[in-house]
Amino acid sequence: EVQLQASGGGLVQTGGSLRLSCAASGFSFDDYAIGWFRQAPGKEREGFSCISSDDESTVYADSVTGRFTLSSDIAKHTVYLQMDSLKPEDTATYYCAAAYIAYGDPTPCGIEAYQYDYWGHGTQVTVSS
């Protein structure tokens, strides 16, 4: 059974940090990219970052570049999202998802929801002003 479990959310003050984790199981971790998405109340889901498990290349949206950092632990099948300099506008439910990567495909991982095959439940991040 494919499972993606996001965890690590919580309440933090503006300027603070949180580290989210996405634990994956039930599929070949090396063959997938892990993407991060978030959705705030009344807003559309936003893809903002991804990491390819094969070469650990990353992509970041402008909204988080310089503040968020992705890393992965292949042995643990876990991806970590380090979020620093958090802002109130970062408040949302955060989701991780997995997208299959064809062997040898040099295309960077994407941050569009349609590109992803598996989704986990979200974890809430609230940044107080």
PDB file of N, CA and C in Angstrom, residues 29-34 51-55 99-107 109 117:
ATOM      1  N   PHE A  29      11.142   4.288  -3.838  1.00  0.00           N
ATOM      2  CA  PHE A  29      11.425   5.693  -3.538  1.00  0.00           C
ATOM      3  C   PHE A  29      12.373   6.318  -4.557  1.00  0.00           C
ATOM      4  N   ASP A  30      13.374   5.555  -5.005  1.00  0.00           N
ATOM      5  CA  ASP A  30      14.378   6.091  -5.928  1.00  0.00           C
ATOM      6  C   ASP A  30      13.785   6.488  -7.276  1.00  0.00           C
ATOM      7  N   ASP A  31      12.629   5.973  -7.628  1.00  0.00           N
ATOM      8  CA  ASP A  31      12.025   6.225  -8.926  1.00  0.00           C
ATOM      9  C   ASP A  31      11.048   7.392  -8.918  1.00  0.00           C
ATOM     10  N   TYR A  32      11.000   8.107  -7.817  1.00  0.00           N
ATOM     11  CA  TYR A  32       9.983   9.146  -7.693  1.00  0.00           C
ATOM     12  C   TYR A  32      10.593  10.475  -7.248  1.00  0.00           C
ATOM     13  N   ALA A  33       9.928  11.532  -7.634  1.00  0.00           N
ATOM     14  CA  ALA A  33      10.177  12.852  -7.065  1.00  0.00           C
ATOM     15  C   ALA A  33       9.125  13.100  -5.988  1.00  0.00           C
ATOM     16  N   ILE A  34       9.522  13.827  -4.986  1.00  0.00           N
ATOM     17  CA  ILE A  34       8.586  14.222  -3.934  1.00  0.00           C
ATOM     18  C   ILE A  34       8.332  15.716  -4.052  1.00  0.00           C
ATOM     19  N   ILE A  51      11.785  17.580  -5.005  1.00  0.00           N
ATOM     20  CA  ILE A  51      13.125  17.012  -5.019  1.00  0.00           C
ATOM     21  C   ILE A  51      13.058  15.668  -5.722  1.00  0.00           C
ATOM     22  N   SER A  52      14.017  15.462  -6.622  1.00  0.00           N
ATOM     23  CA  SER A  52      14.093  14.187  -7.327  1.00  0.00           C
ATOM     24  C   SER A  52      14.933  13.225  -6.502  1.00  0.00           C
ATOM     25  N   SER A  53      14.397  12.074  -6.192  1.00  0.00           N
ATOM     26  CA  SER A  53      15.100  11.148  -5.310  1.00  0.00           C
ATOM     27  C   SER A  53      16.349  10.569  -5.939  1.00  0.00           C
ATOM     28  N   ASP A  54      16.412  10.514  -7.278  1.00  0.00           N
ATOM     29  CA  ASP A  54      17.565   9.878  -7.903  1.00  0.00           C
ATOM     30  C   ASP A  54      18.818  10.738  -7.826  1.00  0.00           C
ATOM     31  N   ASP A  55      18.683  12.023  -8.044  1.00  0.00           N
ATOM     32  CA  ASP A  55      19.876  12.890  -8.011  1.00  0.00           C
ATOM     33  C   ASP A  55      19.758  14.028  -7.011  1.00  0.00           C
ATOM     34  N   ALA A  99       5.754  11.711  -7.547  1.00  0.00           N
ATOM     35  CA  ALA A  99       5.612  11.651  -9.000  1.00  0.00           C
ATOM     36  C   ALA A  99       6.663  10.718  -9.577  1.00  0.00           C
ATOM     37  N   TYR A 100       6.235   9.799 -10.438  1.00  0.00           N
ATOM     38  CA  TYR A 100       7.165   8.855 -11.046  1.00  0.00           C
ATOM     39  C   TYR A 100       8.133   9.587 -11.982  1.00  0.00           C
ATOM     40  N   ILE A 101       9.404   9.164 -11.913  1.00  0.00           N
ATOM     41  CA  ILE A 101      10.426   9.717 -12.801  1.00  0.00           C
ATOM     42  C   ILE A 101      10.930   8.585 -13.689  1.00  0.00           C
ATOM     43  N   ALA A 102      10.817   8.741 -14.979  1.00  0.00           N
ATOM     44  CA  ALA A 102      11.332   7.727 -15.888  1.00  0.00           C
ATOM     45  C   ALA A 102      12.851   7.669 -15.786  1.00  0.00           C
ATOM     46  N   TYR A 103      13.400   6.462 -15.841  1.00  0.00           N
ATOM     47  CA  TYR A 103      14.851   6.282 -15.716  1.00  0.00           C
ATOM     48  C   TYR A 103      15.592   7.098 -16.774  1.00  0.00           C
ATOM     49  N   GLY A 104      16.553   7.885 -16.323  1.00  0.00           N
ATOM     50  CA  GLY A 104      17.349   8.671 -17.241  1.00  0.00           C
ATOM     51  C   GLY A 104      16.703   9.956 -17.714  1.00  0.00           C
ATOM     52  N   ASP A 105      15.506  10.238 -17.251  1.00  0.00           N
ATOM     53  CA  ASP A 105      14.820  11.468 -17.663  1.00  0.00           C
ATOM     54  C   ASP A 105      15.495  12.662 -17.000  1.00  0.00           C
ATOM     55  N   PRO A 106      16.058  13.583 -17.797  1.00  0.00           N
ATOM     56  CA  PRO A 106      16.759  14.724 -17.206  1.00  0.00           C
ATOM     57  C   PRO A 106      15.831  15.877 -16.813  1.00  0.00           C
ATOM     58  N   THR A 107      14.550  15.733 -17.114  1.00  0.00           N
ATOM     59  CA  THR A 107      13.625  16.835 -16.824  1.00  0.00           C
ATOM     60  C   THR A 107      13.554  17.077 -15.326  1.00  0.00           C
ATOM     61  N   CYS A 109      12.110  17.918 -11.662  1.00  0.00           N
ATOM     62  CA  CYS A 109      10.801  17.626 -11.086  1.00  0.00           C
ATOM     63  C   CYS A 109       9.926  18.872 -11.186  1.00  0.00           C
ATOM     64  N   ASP A 117       1.353  11.374  -8.672  1.00  0.00           N
ATOM     65  CA  ASP A 117       0.572  10.150  -8.680  1.00  0.00           C
ATOM     66  C   ASP A 117      -0.019   9.803  -7.319  1.00  0.00           C
TER      67      ASP A 117
END
